[in-house]
Structure formats: structure tokens, C-alpha cells
Coordinates of C-alpha atoms in Angstrom, one line a residue:
L1 CA -7.8 -0.9 -11.4
L2 CA -7.6 1.1 -14.4
D3 CA -8.2 0.4 -18.0
K4 CA -6.1 3.5 -19.2
R5 CA -3.5 5.8 -17.8
L6 CA -4.8 8.8 -15.2
Q7 CA -4.8 12.4 -16.4
T8 CA -3.5 15.2 -14.6
A9 CA -5.8 17.4 -13.9
S10 CA -8.7 15.6 -14.4
W11 CA -11.2 14.0 -12.0
Y12 CA -11.9 11.0 -11.2
P13 CA -14.0 9.0 -8.8
F14 CA -13.0 9.7 -5.1
D15 CA -13.2 5.5 -4.9
T16 CA -11.2 4.7 -7.4
W17 CA -8.5 7.1 -5.1
I18 CA -9.2 4.9 -2.0
A19 CA -8.5 2.1 -4.4
L20 CA -5.6 3.7 -5.7
C21 CA -3.9 4.7 -2.6
E22 CA -4.8 1.0 -1.1
A23 CA -3.4 -0.8 -4.1
A24 CA -0.2 1.6 -3.0
D25 CA 0.0 0.9 1.0
R26 CA -0.4 -2.9 0.0
L27 CA 2.5 -2.6 -2.7
F28 CA 4.4 0.0 -1.1
G29 CA 4.3 0.6 1.8
S30 CA 3.1 -1.7 5.0
G31 CA -0.5 -1.8 4.8
D32 CA -1.2 0.6 7.3
L33 CA -2.5 3.4 4.7
M34 CA 0.8 6.1 6.4
L35 CA 1.6 5.9 2.8
C36 CA -1.5 8.2 2.1
R37 CA -0.1 11.0 4.8
Q38 CA 3.7 10.2 2.4
L39 CA 1.4 10.8 -0.2
G40 CA -0.6 14.2 0.6
R41 CA 3.2 15.2 1.9
Y42 CA 4.5 14.9 -1.3
G43 CA 1.4 16.3 -3.6
G44 CA 1.7 19.3 -1.7
L45 CA 5.1 20.0 -2.6
K46 CA 4.7 19.7 -5.5
D47 CA 1.0 21.3 -6.1
L48 CA 1.6 24.4 -4.3
G49 CA 5.6 24.8 -4.6
T50 CA 5.4 24.5 -8.1
A51 CA 2.0 26.2 -9.2
F52 CA 1.3 28.9 -5.9
P53 CA 5.8 29.2 -5.2
Q54 CA 4.8 33.1 -3.6
L55 CA 2.5 31.8 -0.8
F56 CA 5.2 30.6 0.6
T57 CA 7.4 33.3 0.6
S58 CA 6.7 35.1 3.3
G59 CA 4.5 35.1 5.9
D60 CA 3.1 32.4 8.6
P61 CA 1.4 29.0 8.6
L62 CA -1.4 30.7 10.2
Q63 CA -3.0 31.6 6.8
L64 CA -2.9 27.7 6.3
G65 CA -6.7 27.8 7.4
S66 CA -7.5 30.2 4.1
L67 CA -5.4 28.6 1.9
A68 CA -7.2 24.9 2.7
K69 CA -10.8 26.9 2.4
Q70 CA -9.8 27.6 -1.0
F71 CA -7.4 25.1 -2.6
W72 CA -10.5 22.2 -1.2
S73 CA -12.4 22.3 -3.7
M74 CA -9.3 21.8 -6.0
Y75 CA -8.9 18.2 -4.7
Y76 CA -12.7 17.1 -4.1
D77 CA -16.2 18.1 -4.6
S78 CA -17.4 17.5 -1.7
G79 CA -17.5 18.4 2.2
R80 CA -15.2 21.4 3.2
I81 CA -12.7 22.6 5.5
E82 CA -13.4 24.8 8.3
V83 CA -10.8 26.4 10.3
E84 CA -11.4 25.8 14.3
V85 CA -8.8 27.3 16.8
E86 CA -6.5 30.1 15.0
E87 CA -4.6 31.2 17.4
P88 CA -0.5 32.0 16.5
G89 CA 1.6 29.1 16.0
R90 CA -1.4 26.3 16.2
F91 CA -4.9 25.8 14.2
E92 CA -7.1 22.3 14.8
L93 CA -9.3 22.1 11.3
R94 CA -11.6 20.4 11.1
V95 CA -13.5 17.9 7.7
A96 CA -16.9 18.4 7.4
D97 CA -19.7 17.2 5.1
F98 CA -16.6 15.2 3.3
A99 CA -19.2 11.9 1.7
Q100 CA -16.7 9.0 1.7
P101 CA -14.7 8.9 4.8
H102 CA -11.1 7.5 5.2
L103 CA -8.3 7.5 6.9
G104 CA -6.5 7.3 4.2
H105 CA -7.3 10.6 3.2
C106 CA -7.0 12.2 6.4
L107 CA -3.5 11.2 6.9
R108 CA -3.2 12.8 2.8
V109 CA -5.3 16.0 4.6
V110 CA -2.1 15.2 7.3
G111 CA 0.3 15.4 5.3
W112 CA -0.7 17.8 2.7
I113 CA 0.0 20.7 5.8
E114 CA 3.1 19.3 6.7
A115 CA 4.1 20.3 3.2
C116 CA 3.2 23.5 3.1
L117 CA 4.5 23.9 7.1
E118 CA 7.8 23.2 4.8
L119 CA 7.2 25.1 2.0
Y120 CA 6.5 28.2 5.1
R121 CA 10.0 26.6 6.7
A122 CA 8.3 26.7 9.7
V123 CA 9.1 23.8 12.3
G124 CA 6.4 21.3 13.6
T125 CA 4.1 18.9 13.9
V126 CA 0.8 17.6 11.8
D127 CA -1.8 15.3 14.1
M128 CA -4.7 13.9 13.0
L129 CA -6.7 14.1 16.0
S130 CA -10.0 12.6 14.3
C131 CA -11.1 10.8 11.5
R132 CA -14.7 9.5 10.7
A133 CA -13.5 6.3 9.2
L134 CA -12.1 5.4 12.7
G135 CA -15.7 5.8 14.0
D136 CA -14.8 9.6 15.5
G137 CA -16.8 11.7 15.2
E138 CA -15.2 14.2 13.3
C139 CA -11.8 14.5 11.3
R140 CA -10.0 17.1 12.8
V141 CA -6.0 18.4 12.3
R142 CA -4.2 20.2 14.4
A143 CA -1.2 22.3 13.6
T144 CA 1.7 23.4 15.8
W145 CA 5.1 25.7 14.8
T146 CA 7.2 27.5 15.5
M147 CA 8.7 29.9 12.9
P148 CA 13.2 29.8 12.8
T149 CA 14.7 33.4 13.7
A150 CA 15.5 35.7 11.0
V151 CA 19.6 36.3 11.4
T152 CA 20.4 39.4 10.7
V153 CA 24.3 40.3 9.6

């Protein structure tokens, strides 16, 4: 699969990422690519929680729409994120014009958003509503959450 060790902060062909995810899921997952969701969550916690902890010290997950738009180009050189619904406790994002739709990719996006909710200390769920790789017309994700109430002393 690879001739040499992967270098961090380097660009690799998306086909290489797909092959790695599929191989990892065959070896360590259950063969349904759900491991990609876990990898997305881990990547979000590691990348964002380490490099940008100040983003999550206050605020609300509603900021994720604009964050996702900004961070997209750090991960991909194709497509973009569009915020379709944005209201307190809920948003829906659409992945537009991504060159190579893949179920593992949509699941990774779901996991990344789950990590963001966790970093905000929100309690919620993230659902993949549709995926082009499954024959849907678009890739869409919905997040819903509540924020814990602050305890005053």
C-alpha cells in the first residue's frame, strides 16, 4: 500500500486515504467502515483539541458551521461545506462538489463533528442523513445538542 512512512501535515492522494481506511476497517473494524467514524472523532479531538483549544473554551457548537468551512481546506483539496440549517441546538451541513464521494469519508465527517461537540462539552447526536456514495443526491450531516447547565455556587 505504501512504500514509505506517512508524514504528518503532508498531502496524499484521496485514493490512498480510502485504501488506508478500508484496510484499517478490515483489520480492526467490522468491515462496514464504521471505524472511519471513530477515526474522524479521534482526528478531531487530537487536531482541534491540541492545536486550537481556545476555540472550545467558550461558545456554542453553532459556531461549527463556520469552523467547518474554514477547516475543510486543511483536510481536503476538493469540495466545500455548506451550512443548510443553523439554529440554536441544531445545524445541518452539506458536503458540496467533493470529487470522490465515499462512505468512509462521510462517516469521518460525522466523527469529526462528534469530536467538536465533545470539545464544546455539549451533549448531542450527529447523524449522516445522506451520502452520495450510497446513491443519494448529496452528502448531508445533522447535529443536535444541548449544553449542560452551569452550576453556580
